[in-house]
Short mmCIF file of C-alpha atoms in Angstrom, two decimals:
data_model
loop_
_atom_site.label_atom_id
_atom_site.label_comp_id
_atom_site.label_asym_id
_atom_site.label_seq_id
_atom_site.Cartn_x
_atom_site.Cartn_y
_atom_site.Cartn_z
CA UNK U 159 -9.66 -5.54 2.05
CA UNK U 160 -10.89 -8.13 -0.45
CA UNK U 161 -12.58 -5.41 -2.50
CA UNK U 162 -9.40 -3.30 -2.51
CA UNK U 163 -7.32 -6.28 -3.66
CA UNK U 164 -9.76 -6.96 -6.50
CA UNK U 165 -9.53 -3.32 -7.56
CA UNK U 166 -5.71 -3.39 -7.44
CA UNK U 167 -5.64 -6.53 -9.56
CA UNK U 168 -7.62 -4.80 -12.31
CA UNK U 169 -5.35 -1.74 -12.57
CA UNK U 170 -2.62 -1.57 -15.19
CA UNK U 171 -1.02 1.84 -15.68
CA UNK U 172 2.55 3.13 -15.59
CA UNK U 173 1.61 5.68 -12.90
CA UNK U 174 -0.18 3.21 -10.60
CA UNK U 175 1.79 0.80 -8.42
CA UNK U 176 1.66 -2.69 -9.92
CA UNK U 177 -0.06 -5.43 -7.91
CA UNK U 178 1.37 -8.98 -8.15
CA UNK U 179 -0.40 -11.32 -5.73
CA UNK U 180 -2.08 -11.78 -2.35
CA UNK U 181 -1.96 -14.53 0.25
CA UNK U 182 -3.26 -15.08 3.76
CA UNK U 183 -1.43 -16.87 6.56
CA UNK U 184 -2.75 -18.07 9.90
CA UNK U 185 -0.59 -17.09 12.86
CA UNK U 186 -1.10 -19.20 16.00
CA UNK U 187 1.27 -17.39 18.37
CA UNK U 188 1.90 -13.78 19.36
CA UNK U 189 1.80 -11.25 16.55
CA UNK U 190 4.93 -9.57 17.93
CA UNK U 191 7.29 -9.73 20.88
CA UNK U 192 5.29 -6.87 22.46
CA UNK U 193 2.12 -9.00 22.55
CA UNK U 194 3.16 -11.47 25.26
CA UNK U 195 -0.42 -12.29 26.33
CA UNK U 196 -1.69 -13.49 22.97
CA UNK U 197 -2.14 -17.24 23.01
CA UNK U 198 -0.96 -17.73 26.63
CA UNK U 199 -4.32 -17.40 28.44
CA UNK U 200 -5.71 -20.95 28.58
CA UNK U 201 -8.58 -20.22 31.01
CA UNK U 202 -11.13 -19.40 28.30
CA UNK U 203 -11.99 -20.89 24.96
CA UNK U 204 -9.08 -21.14 22.53
CA UNK U 205 -8.57 -18.13 20.34
CA UNK U 206 -8.85 -18.65 16.60
CA UNK U 207 -5.64 -18.13 14.67
CA UNK U 208 -4.96 -14.59 13.57
CA UNK U 209 -5.14 -14.14 9.82
CA UNK U 210 -2.56 -11.86 8.19
CA UNK U 211 -3.10 -10.57 4.67
CA UNK U 212 0.02 -10.06 2.56
CA UNK U 213 0.15 -8.05 -0.66
CA UNK U 214 3.03 -8.44 -3.12
CA UNK U 215 3.38 -5.25 -5.12
CA UNK U 216 5.90 -3.43 -7.26
CA UNK U 217 8.95 -2.30 -5.27
CA UNK U 218 8.86 1.41 -4.49
CA UNK U 219 11.73 3.40 -3.03
CA UNK U 220 9.58 5.41 -0.67
CA UNK U 221 6.77 7.88 -0.35
CA UNK U 222 6.41 11.43 -1.55
CA UNK U 223 6.53 12.48 2.11
CA UNK U 224 9.96 10.89 2.56
CA UNK U 225 11.23 12.30 -0.72
CA UNK U 226 10.28 15.91 0.00
CA UNK U 227 11.87 15.75 3.46
CA UNK U 228 15.31 14.89 2.04
CA UNK U 229 17.09 18.15 1.11
CA UNK U 230 18.99 16.96 -1.96
CA UNK U 231 18.11 18.78 -5.15
CA UNK U 232 15.24 20.95 -6.25
CA UNK U 233 12.21 18.72 -6.74
CA UNK U 234 10.97 18.54 -10.35
CA UNK U 235 7.45 19.06 -9.02
CA UNK U 236 5.84 19.36 -12.46
CA UNK U 237 7.08 15.88 -13.38
CA UNK U 238 5.69 14.26 -10.22
CA UNK U 239 2.46 16.22 -10.30
CA UNK U 240 1.86 15.22 -13.93
CA UNK U 241 2.47 11.55 -13.12
CA UNK U 242 0.10 11.73 -10.12
CA UNK U 243 -2.62 13.34 -12.26
CA UNK U 244 -2.19 10.71 -15.00
CA UNK U 245 -2.49 7.88 -12.45
CA UNK U 246 -5.52 9.46 -10.77
CA UNK U 247 -7.18 10.16 -14.12
CA UNK U 248 -6.74 6.49 -15.02
CA UNK U 249 -8.34 5.20 -11.82
CA UNK U 250 -11.14 7.79 -12.00
CA UNK U 251 -11.92 6.65 -15.55
CA UNK U 252 -12.32 3.14 -14.07
CA UNK U 253 -14.90 4.52 -11.62
CA UNK U 254 -12.54 4.36 -8.62
CA UNK U 255 -11.99 7.16 -6.10
CA UNK U 256 -8.79 6.99 -4.02
CA UNK U 257 -10.30 8.55 -0.81
CA UNK U 258 -6.95 8.71 1.03
CA UNK U 259 -4.66 10.74 -1.18
CA UNK U 260 -1.79 12.15 0.85
CA UNK U 261 1.97 12.54 0.65
CA UNK U 262 2.27 9.33 2.73
CA UNK U 263 0.27 7.39 0.13
CA UNK U 264 2.05 8.56 -3.00
CA UNK U 265 4.63 5.83 -3.68
CA UNK U 266 7.73 6.54 -5.78
CA UNK U 267 9.75 4.11 -7.84
CA UNK U 268 13.13 4.76 -9.42
#
């Protein structure tokens, strides 16, 4: 995760989501209401706090997957495809390979 954050921080392109900052918080209690057992078992050694990594990034309205599932208007596919290729070309020129390119991982802004 640290390596990915460092890579994000170095990217600056209009077709790549903008990274703002990162922070880590320690959580001492349950991670969610569904995890009732976390932190309640006192028979063993105490558990270390859970660390949660937060990333602050540019606001995006959704993913390509969500967009193509909404039957509104014909999708200007050439426009989106061109923007995806420009963003990917930029990161490839930086020596970075995405490795998980999918419609769930293509984020769209306004």
